[in-house]
Amino acid sequence: MSAANSPAQSAPRQSERTRVLENRPVNLDGFVEEWPEVGMVAMDSPYDPRPSVRVENGVIVEMDGKQRADFDFLDQFIADHAIDVEATERAMALSPVEIAHLLVDPKVSRGEVLAVSCGLTPAALLEVVKTMNVVEMMMALQKMRARRTPANQAHSTSARDNPIQVAADAAEAALRGFRELETTLGVVRYAPLVAIALQVGAQAGKPGALTQCALEEATELELGMRGITAYAETISVYGTEPVFCDGDDTPWSKTFLASAYASRGIKMRFTSGTGSEVQMGYAEGKSMLYLEIRCILVTKGAGVQGLQNGSISCIGVPGAVPAGIRAVLAENLIASTVDLECASGNDQSFSHSDMRRTARLLPQLLPGTDFVCSGYSAVPNYDNMFAGSNLDSEDYDDWNVIQRDLQVDGGLRHVPEAELLAVRNRAARALRGVFAYLDLPPITEKEIEAVTYAHGSNDLPLRDVLEDLKAAQSVMDRGVTGLDIVKGLEAGGFPDIAEALLGVLKQRISGDLLHTSAILTPELTTLSAINDANDYAGPGSGYRPSGERWEEMKRLRHVVSARNPEQELG
Amino acid sequence: MSSVELDPRRDYPLASNRPELLRTPTGKRLDDITMAAVLAGEITAEDLRITPETLRLQAQIADSVGRPQLGQNFRRAAELTALPDEKVLAIYNALRPRAATKQELIDIADDLERGYAATLCARLVREAADVYERRGVLADSGR
C-alpha cells in the first residue's frame, strides 16, 4: 500500500466553514429519518387510517375504516363519548380543505367551527391539519384558543427539593406574571413540604396564582383533596391501547378520575403529546399526530375541560423527524379546535440551539394560547426536575424583549430587582411561619438571606434531608390540609397571604374554576372561556395588549430616556 | 335538584354573580368563610368542598355553553361528592387495567347505585367492565 492511500492522508480536507458549522449548538441536537412502520413519522404516515364514519340507530358503527366490533378501547371511547353523533355525518361530508378554510378564515366564528369539529373523527382531524402550513395553523389557533386573554405557567422545582427555594422562586414567578405554577420532586417523599412551599410562595408573589404538584395519579389526587395543591395536570393519556395500559390506566379510569377531581371542586386537565407511543414502543405504525389526536378526543370524551399537550416530555421524538415541530403546533391547534383549554408545551428542553428553541416557541407565543408554556422553568436548568425546559430563568429578559418587540402578550413582565428581593424574602419568611406553626423543621435566618439573593440551589445552605423527610411524612400522617396552612400564615404574621390562600381554597365551593380555561385574577375572580371567551374575528378584534398591560410590557431592565440617553428609565 | 335557570353571561362566575345560590356541604354561605371564622375554629376542611347541587348548577352552565361532556363530568362528580376519599381512590384503582374482575367491577357499580344513587358513575363502571372484557384488560378471575 502506498503512503498516499493511508487513512490519515485520504480523509478529505474539510473547509473552515464546515468546521464552524460543525461546532454550532444545533449540531448537538438529534435528527433521524422517518420510519413509518414503527411510528417514527410526525403527521403523514401511509399507515394512518382514512377518514370515515357510519351511524346506525344513533351509534357510530364504523369509524376511520374500522368496524365497531374491531374497535380498540380508544376507538370505542371516542366514538361513544367524544364525537357528536348528531353532527358527525354532516361534518364528515365536508372536505379537509373546506374545514381548514373554516379554521383559517377570521370571518367564520369560533362557534361555527365548533359546530363542525364536534363531529370529526381522528383521521378527519388529521387530514384537516395536513392541508395547513404553520402560518395557517397559527391563524387558526389565534381564533380557536378558548380563553380570550393568554396566560403562562411556570415550573418551580429544586435539584435538592429545597422547599425554601421553591417558595422563593414561586413568589418571583407569580410576581412576574405566571398564573399557574407547577412543581415536582427529585425525592418523591419530599412532596408534601415542597407542595406547601409552592402554595405559600405563589400566594406571597401574587394572589390567585394556582399551584400543582406532579406526582403519581393517586398521590396527586390526595394532595389536591387536602387543599395543599389547587389544581392537577399530570393525568396522562395515551394514543394506543398497550401504551395506555402500560401507563396503568384506561379511558374509563381516567374519566372516573376526572369526576373525582370535580367532585372535590378541583380544577384539572389531562396531559398527552406526540411521540409518547413510539417512545414506549407501541405506535402500531401510526403517525405521532394521529395517535395524539386520539388522546385529544379521549380528553374531550372524558368531559375534562383541558389538556396539556405539545409533545411535552417526548419533544425529542417529534423534534428529531421532518415536520415534527409543525405536528406539535397541530396538536395544540386540534386541542383548541375541539374546545379544550390548551396548555401548549414549550416545556421540556429539546434543543441546544437558541435559534431553534425560539423558533419552536413562536407558533404558540404569536397566536397566544391558554398557557403559552406548560412549564416555563422559573429556575435554572440544573434545578429543573422536569428535565429542563425550553425556556428558563436565564431567559426572562429575552422573553420580555420579544413581547415588547412584537407587541405580543406572553403573560410576563419585567419586575425591578428591589421588588423581586422583597417578595422572595417575604415568601421565605412566610414559609418559616407555616413550618413553625406545623412543627416542621426550622428555617434559619441564614437560609432566608441566601434564598433572597440566590439564583439556584447551589447558592443555598444544605437542609437536613432526613429531618425534612420525617416531617413530610408527618404532614401526611397528621392529615394537614390547606386550612392549616392558612392558619400558619396568619399565626406567622402574614394575614394578607393567609387571606389569599383562603380565597383560593374557597374557589372549590363555587366550582367556577372547573370550567374551560379558568384562571384566577389577582383579585381572585375567575376568568374562563365563559366570561372571557375568545372573540377573535380578524384585524381589529380579539385580544391585543393595550392600555396598562402594554405600558407594563414596554418596561425592560434597560430602557434609556429618549430625551436624555444618559438616563435609564426605572 | 336545581330548578334555577341560569344564564351563563349574566350568572357566571357564580361566586361573584349568584353567591346566594351557593352553600358549603355544612350549609354555610361563601360570606361565612372568613378568616375570623377560620381562626375561631368554625371552618373545617368539610366546609371547603363543593355540593352536588352546585355541581349540577355548573353542569347546567356547561351544557348551555355547548359543552355537554363537561356537563356530564360535573353530574358524575355531583354523585361522587357523597363518597369518602378512600372509596373514590379505591374505585379509581379498580378501574385500572387488569386490576379487577368483571364481577368486581359489576359489584362496584351496584354499590354505587344502591349505596349512593350514583347512577351515572355506575353506568361508567359497567361500560368499562364490558369493554375490558372484550379487550382483555380484566384481572384474571382465577387469581
mmCIF file of C-alpha atoms in Angstrom, chain A residues 9-205:
data_model
loop_
_atom_site.group_PDB
_atom_site.id
_atom_site.type_symbol
_atom_site.label_atom_id
_atom_site.label_comp_id
_atom_site.label_asym_id
_atom_site.label_seq_id
_atom_site.Cartn_x
_atom_site.Cartn_y
_atom_site.Cartn_z
ATOM 1 C CA GLN A 9 -3.956 11.235 4.217
ATOM 2 C CA SER A 10 -7.116 10.102 2.411
ATOM 3 C CA ALA A 11 -9.507 11.943 4.761
ATOM 4 C CA PRO A 12 -10.950 14.709 2.613
ATOM 5 C CA ARG A 13 -9.921 18.186 3.544
ATOM 6 C CA GLN A 14 -12.678 19.947 5.485
ATOM 7 C CA SER A 15 -13.482 23.567 4.837
ATOM 8 C CA GLU A 16 -13.123 26.103 7.592
ATOM 9 C CA ARG A 17 -16.841 26.845 7.173
ATOM 10 C CA THR A 18 -17.766 23.226 7.783
ATOM 11 C CA ARG A 19 -15.670 23.269 10.917
ATOM 12 C CA VAL A 20 -17.542 26.354 12.132
ATOM 13 C CA LEU A 21 -20.910 24.785 11.328
ATOM 14 C CA GLU A 22 -19.976 21.508 12.992
ATOM 15 C CA ASN A 23 -19.392 23.448 16.183
ATOM 16 C CA ARG A 24 -22.782 25.160 16.166
ATOM 17 C CA PRO A 25 -25.033 24.063 19.053
ATOM 18 C CA VAL A 26 -27.744 22.866 16.649
ATOM 19 C CA ASN A 27 -25.483 20.007 15.616
ATOM 20 C CA LEU A 28 -25.638 18.623 19.141
ATOM 21 C CA ASP A 29 -29.367 18.003 18.519
ATOM 22 C CA GLY A 30 -30.523 14.589 17.312
ATOM 23 C CA PHE A 31 -32.133 14.119 13.900
ATOM 24 C CA VAL A 32 -33.394 10.869 12.407
ATOM 25 C CA GLU A 33 -35.002 9.864 9.153
ATOM 26 C CA GLU A 34 -38.627 8.794 9.068
ATOM 27 C CA TRP A 35 -39.580 5.156 9.716
ATOM 28 C CA PRO A 36 -43.354 4.943 9.367
ATOM 29 C CA GLU A 37 -43.537 1.223 10.173
ATOM 30 C CA VAL A 38 -42.646 1.906 13.812
ATOM 31 C CA GLY A 39 -44.442 5.243 14.006
ATOM 32 C CA MET A 40 -41.310 7.336 13.613
ATOM 33 C CA VAL A 41 -43.164 9.869 11.463
ATOM 34 C CA ALA A 42 -44.680 13.182 12.549
ATOM 35 C CA MET A 43 -48.024 13.524 10.797
ATOM 36 C CA ASP A 44 -48.021 11.853 7.418
ATOM 37 C CA SER A 45 -47.833 8.056 7.572
ATOM 38 C CA PRO A 46 -49.042 5.761 4.793
ATOM 39 C CA TYR A 47 -50.434 3.585 7.593
ATOM 40 C CA ASP A 48 -52.714 6.248 9.079
ATOM 41 C CA PRO A 49 -56.367 5.345 8.515
ATOM 42 C CA ARG A 50 -58.586 7.143 6.004
ATOM 43 C CA PRO A 51 -61.448 9.134 7.490
ATOM 44 C CA SER A 52 -64.878 7.550 7.511
ATOM 45 C CA VAL A 53 -67.936 7.369 9.726
ATOM 46 C CA ARG A 54 -71.208 5.451 9.694
ATOM 47 C CA VAL A 55 -74.027 5.887 12.190
ATOM 48 C CA GLU A 56 -76.789 3.359 12.817
ATOM 49 C CA ASN A 57 -79.573 3.958 15.341
ATOM 50 C CA GLY A 58 -77.663 6.773 16.974
ATOM 51 C CA VAL A 59 -74.448 4.749 17.407
ATOM 52 C CA ILE A 60 -71.216 5.068 15.453
ATOM 53 C CA VAL A 61 -70.755 1.625 13.903
ATOM 54 C CA GLU A 62 -67.796 2.434 11.674
ATOM 55 C CA MET A 63 -65.023 4.941 12.219
ATOM 56 C CA ASP A 64 -61.939 5.616 10.114
ATOM 57 C CA GLY A 65 -62.299 2.386 8.173
ATOM 58 C CA LYS A 66 -62.796 0.172 11.229
ATOM 59 C CA GLN A 67 -65.990 -1.709 12.113
ATOM 60 C CA ARG A 68 -67.334 -1.348 15.642
ATOM 61 C CA ALA A 69 -66.556 -4.978 16.501
ATOM 62 C CA ASP A 70 -62.899 -4.253 15.754
ATOM 63 C CA PHE A 71 -62.703 -1.021 17.786
ATOM 64 C CA ASP A 72 -59.954 -0.964 20.378
ATOM 65 C CA PHE A 73 -60.862 0.724 23.656
ATOM 66 C CA LEU A 74 -59.799 4.153 22.452
ATOM 67 C CA ASP A 75 -61.900 3.872 19.287
ATOM 68 C CA GLN A 76 -64.916 2.846 21.292
ATOM 69 C CA PHE A 77 -64.473 5.576 23.873
ATOM 70 C CA ILE A 78 -64.030 8.235 21.196
ATOM 71 C CA ALA A 79 -66.980 7.002 19.135
ATOM 72 C CA ASP A 80 -69.307 6.820 22.135
ATOM 73 C CA HIS A 81 -68.212 9.845 24.157
ATOM 74 C CA ALA A 82 -66.217 12.358 22.133
ATOM 75 C CA ILE A 83 -67.905 12.576 18.742
ATOM 76 C CA ASP A 84 -71.311 14.236 18.433
ATOM 77 C CA VAL A 85 -73.377 11.567 16.691
ATOM 78 C CA GLU A 86 -75.914 14.167 15.525
ATOM 79 C CA ALA A 87 -73.232 16.221 13.807
ATOM 80 C CA THR A 88 -70.787 13.654 12.541
ATOM 81 C CA GLU A 89 -72.181 12.638 9.138
ATOM 82 C CA ARG A 90 -72.723 16.261 8.112
ATOM 83 C CA ALA A 91 -69.262 17.286 9.330
ATOM 84 C CA MET A 92 -67.530 14.327 7.706
ATOM 85 C CA ALA A 93 -69.146 15.181 4.369
ATOM 86 C CA LEU A 94 -67.019 18.334 4.169
ATOM 87 C CA SER A 95 -63.597 18.043 2.576
ATOM 88 C CA PRO A 96 -60.488 18.552 4.713
ATOM 89 C CA VAL A 97 -59.644 21.691 2.737
ATOM 90 C CA GLU A 98 -63.114 23.149 3.313
ATOM 91 C CA ILE A 99 -62.776 22.557 7.053
ATOM 92 C CA ALA A 100 -59.279 24.039 7.084
ATOM 93 C CA HIS A 101 -60.717 27.141 5.416
ATOM 94 C CA LEU A 102 -63.296 27.436 8.196
ATOM 95 C CA LEU A 103 -60.429 27.305 10.685
ATOM 96 C CA VAL A 104 -58.277 29.934 8.989
ATOM 97 C CA ASP A 105 -60.950 32.375 7.804
ATOM 98 C CA PRO A 106 -61.416 35.023 10.535
ATOM 99 C CA LYS A 107 -64.938 35.717 9.264
ATOM 100 C CA VAL A 108 -66.011 32.243 10.331
ATOM 101 C CA SER A 109 -66.626 32.413 14.082
ATOM 102 C CA ARG A 110 -65.124 30.032 16.614
ATOM 103 C CA GLY A 111 -68.617 28.754 17.355
ATOM 104 C CA GLU A 112 -69.235 27.903 13.701
ATOM 105 C CA VAL A 113 -66.023 25.875 13.636
ATOM 106 C CA LEU A 114 -67.025 24.016 16.816
ATOM 107 C CA ALA A 115 -70.324 23.017 15.202
ATOM 108 C CA VAL A 116 -68.261 21.099 12.632
ATOM 109 C CA SER A 117 -65.276 19.943 14.709
ATOM 110 C CA CYS A 118 -67.513 18.194 17.264
ATOM 111 C CA GLY A 119 -68.408 15.672 14.562
ATOM 112 C CA LEU A 120 -64.936 14.891 13.204
ATOM 113 C CA THR A 121 -63.151 11.571 13.649
ATOM 114 C CA PRO A 122 -59.421 11.343 14.497
ATOM 115 C CA ALA A 123 -58.434 10.604 10.893
ATOM 116 C CA ALA A 124 -60.573 13.507 9.646
ATOM 117 C CA LEU A 125 -58.940 15.968 12.059
ATOM 118 C CA LEU A 126 -55.570 14.716 10.881
ATOM 119 C CA GLU A 127 -56.476 15.255 7.219
ATOM 120 C CA VAL A 128 -57.609 18.804 8.025
ATOM 121 C CA VAL A 129 -54.319 19.887 9.610
ATOM 122 C CA LYS A 130 -52.303 18.119 6.919
ATOM 123 C CA THR A 131 -53.663 20.706 4.456
ATOM 124 C CA MET A 132 -52.361 23.584 6.620
ATOM 125 C CA ASN A 133 -48.922 25.178 6.853
ATOM 126 C CA VAL A 134 -47.701 26.615 10.150
ATOM 127 C CA VAL A 135 -48.840 30.171 9.407
ATOM 128 C CA GLU A 136 -52.352 28.946 8.669
ATOM 129 C CA MET A 137 -52.263 26.907 11.857
ATOM 130 C CA MET A 138 -51.247 29.988 13.841
ATOM 131 C CA MET A 139 -54.085 31.989 12.279
ATOM 132 C CA ALA A 140 -56.460 29.226 13.314
ATOM 133 C CA LEU A 141 -55.026 28.915 16.817
ATOM 134 C CA GLN A 142 -55.440 32.662 17.366
ATOM 135 C CA LYS A 143 -59.180 32.195 16.823
ATOM 136 C CA MET A 144 -59.677 28.762 18.366
ATOM 137 C CA ARG A 145 -57.895 29.375 21.699
ATOM 138 C CA ALA A 146 -60.698 29.114 24.255
ATOM 139 C CA ARG A 147 -59.807 31.983 26.617
ATOM 140 C CA ARG A 148 -59.518 35.472 25.160
ATOM 141 C CA THR A 149 -56.589 36.521 27.354
ATOM 142 C CA PRO A 150 -53.461 34.350 27.051
ATOM 143 C CA ALA A 151 -51.602 33.233 30.180
ATOM 144 C CA ASN A 152 -48.480 31.347 31.157
ATOM 145 C CA GLN A 153 -47.379 28.589 33.527
ATOM 146 C CA ALA A 154 -44.046 28.123 35.326
ATOM 147 C CA HIS A 155 -42.120 25.259 36.891
ATOM 148 C CA SER A 156 -40.707 25.915 40.345
ATOM 149 C CA THR A 157 -38.541 22.979 41.385
ATOM 150 C CA SER A 158 -35.230 22.407 43.148
ATOM 151 C CA ALA A 159 -32.451 19.904 42.466
ATOM 152 C CA ARG A 160 -32.312 19.416 46.254
ATOM 153 C CA ASP A 161 -36.095 19.608 46.700
ATOM 154 C CA ASN A 162 -35.375 22.613 48.896
ATOM 155 C CA PRO A 163 -38.778 23.984 49.970
ATOM 156 C CA ILE A 164 -37.411 27.467 50.684
ATOM 157 C CA GLN A 165 -36.083 27.751 47.164
ATOM 158 C CA VAL A 166 -39.355 26.512 45.702
ATOM 159 C CA ALA A 167 -41.270 29.117 47.727
ATOM 160 C CA ALA A 168 -38.990 31.993 46.713
ATOM 161 C CA ASP A 169 -38.947 31.075 43.036
ATOM 162 C CA ALA A 170 -42.716 30.564 43.035
ATOM 163 C CA ALA A 171 -43.159 34.030 44.537
ATOM 164 C CA GLU A 172 -40.883 35.583 41.940
ATOM 165 C CA ALA A 173 -42.655 33.707 39.133
ATOM 166 C CA ALA A 174 -46.101 34.814 40.300
ATOM 167 C CA LEU A 175 -44.893 38.408 40.549
ATOM 168 C CA ARG A 176 -43.504 38.174 37.024
ATOM 169 C CA GLY A 177 -46.948 37.194 35.778
ATOM 170 C CA PHE A 178 -47.348 33.395 35.697
ATOM 171 C CA ARG A 179 -50.893 32.372 36.672
ATOM 172 C CA GLU A 180 -50.123 28.704 37.208
ATOM 173 C CA LEU A 181 -47.146 27.146 38.977
ATOM 174 C CA GLU A 182 -46.125 23.518 38.857
ATOM 175 C CA THR A 183 -43.618 21.617 40.919
ATOM 176 C CA THR A 184 -42.295 18.086 41.105
ATOM 177 C CA LEU A 185 -39.674 16.238 43.087
ATOM 178 C CA GLY A 186 -36.339 14.559 42.922
ATOM 179 C CA VAL A 187 -37.180 12.583 46.075
ATOM 180 C CA VAL A 188 -40.925 11.936 45.927
ATOM 181 C CA ARG A 189 -41.280 11.713 49.710
ATOM 182 C CA TYR A 190 -40.446 15.423 49.867
ATOM 183 C CA ALA A 191 -43.720 16.210 48.061
ATOM 184 C CA PRO A 192 -45.848 17.489 50.965
ATOM 185 C CA LEU A 193 -43.242 20.057 52.070
ATOM 186 C CA VAL A 194 -42.492 21.224 48.548
ATOM 187 C CA ALA A 195 -46.178 21.450 47.635
ATOM 188 C CA ILE A 196 -46.812 23.558 50.758
ATOM 189 C CA ALA A 197 -43.848 25.761 49.829
ATOM 190 C CA LEU A 198 -45.154 26.240 46.294
ATOM 191 C CA GLN A 199 -48.583 27.224 47.569
ATOM 192 C CA VAL A 200 -47.206 29.706 50.123
ATOM 193 C CA GLY A 201 -44.733 31.190 47.631
ATOM 194 C CA ALA A 202 -47.361 31.559 44.920
ATOM 195 C CA GLN A 203 -49.764 33.480 47.160
ATOM 196 C CA ALA A 204 -46.911 35.586 48.548
ATOM 197 C CA GLY A 205 -45.942 36.535 44.999
#
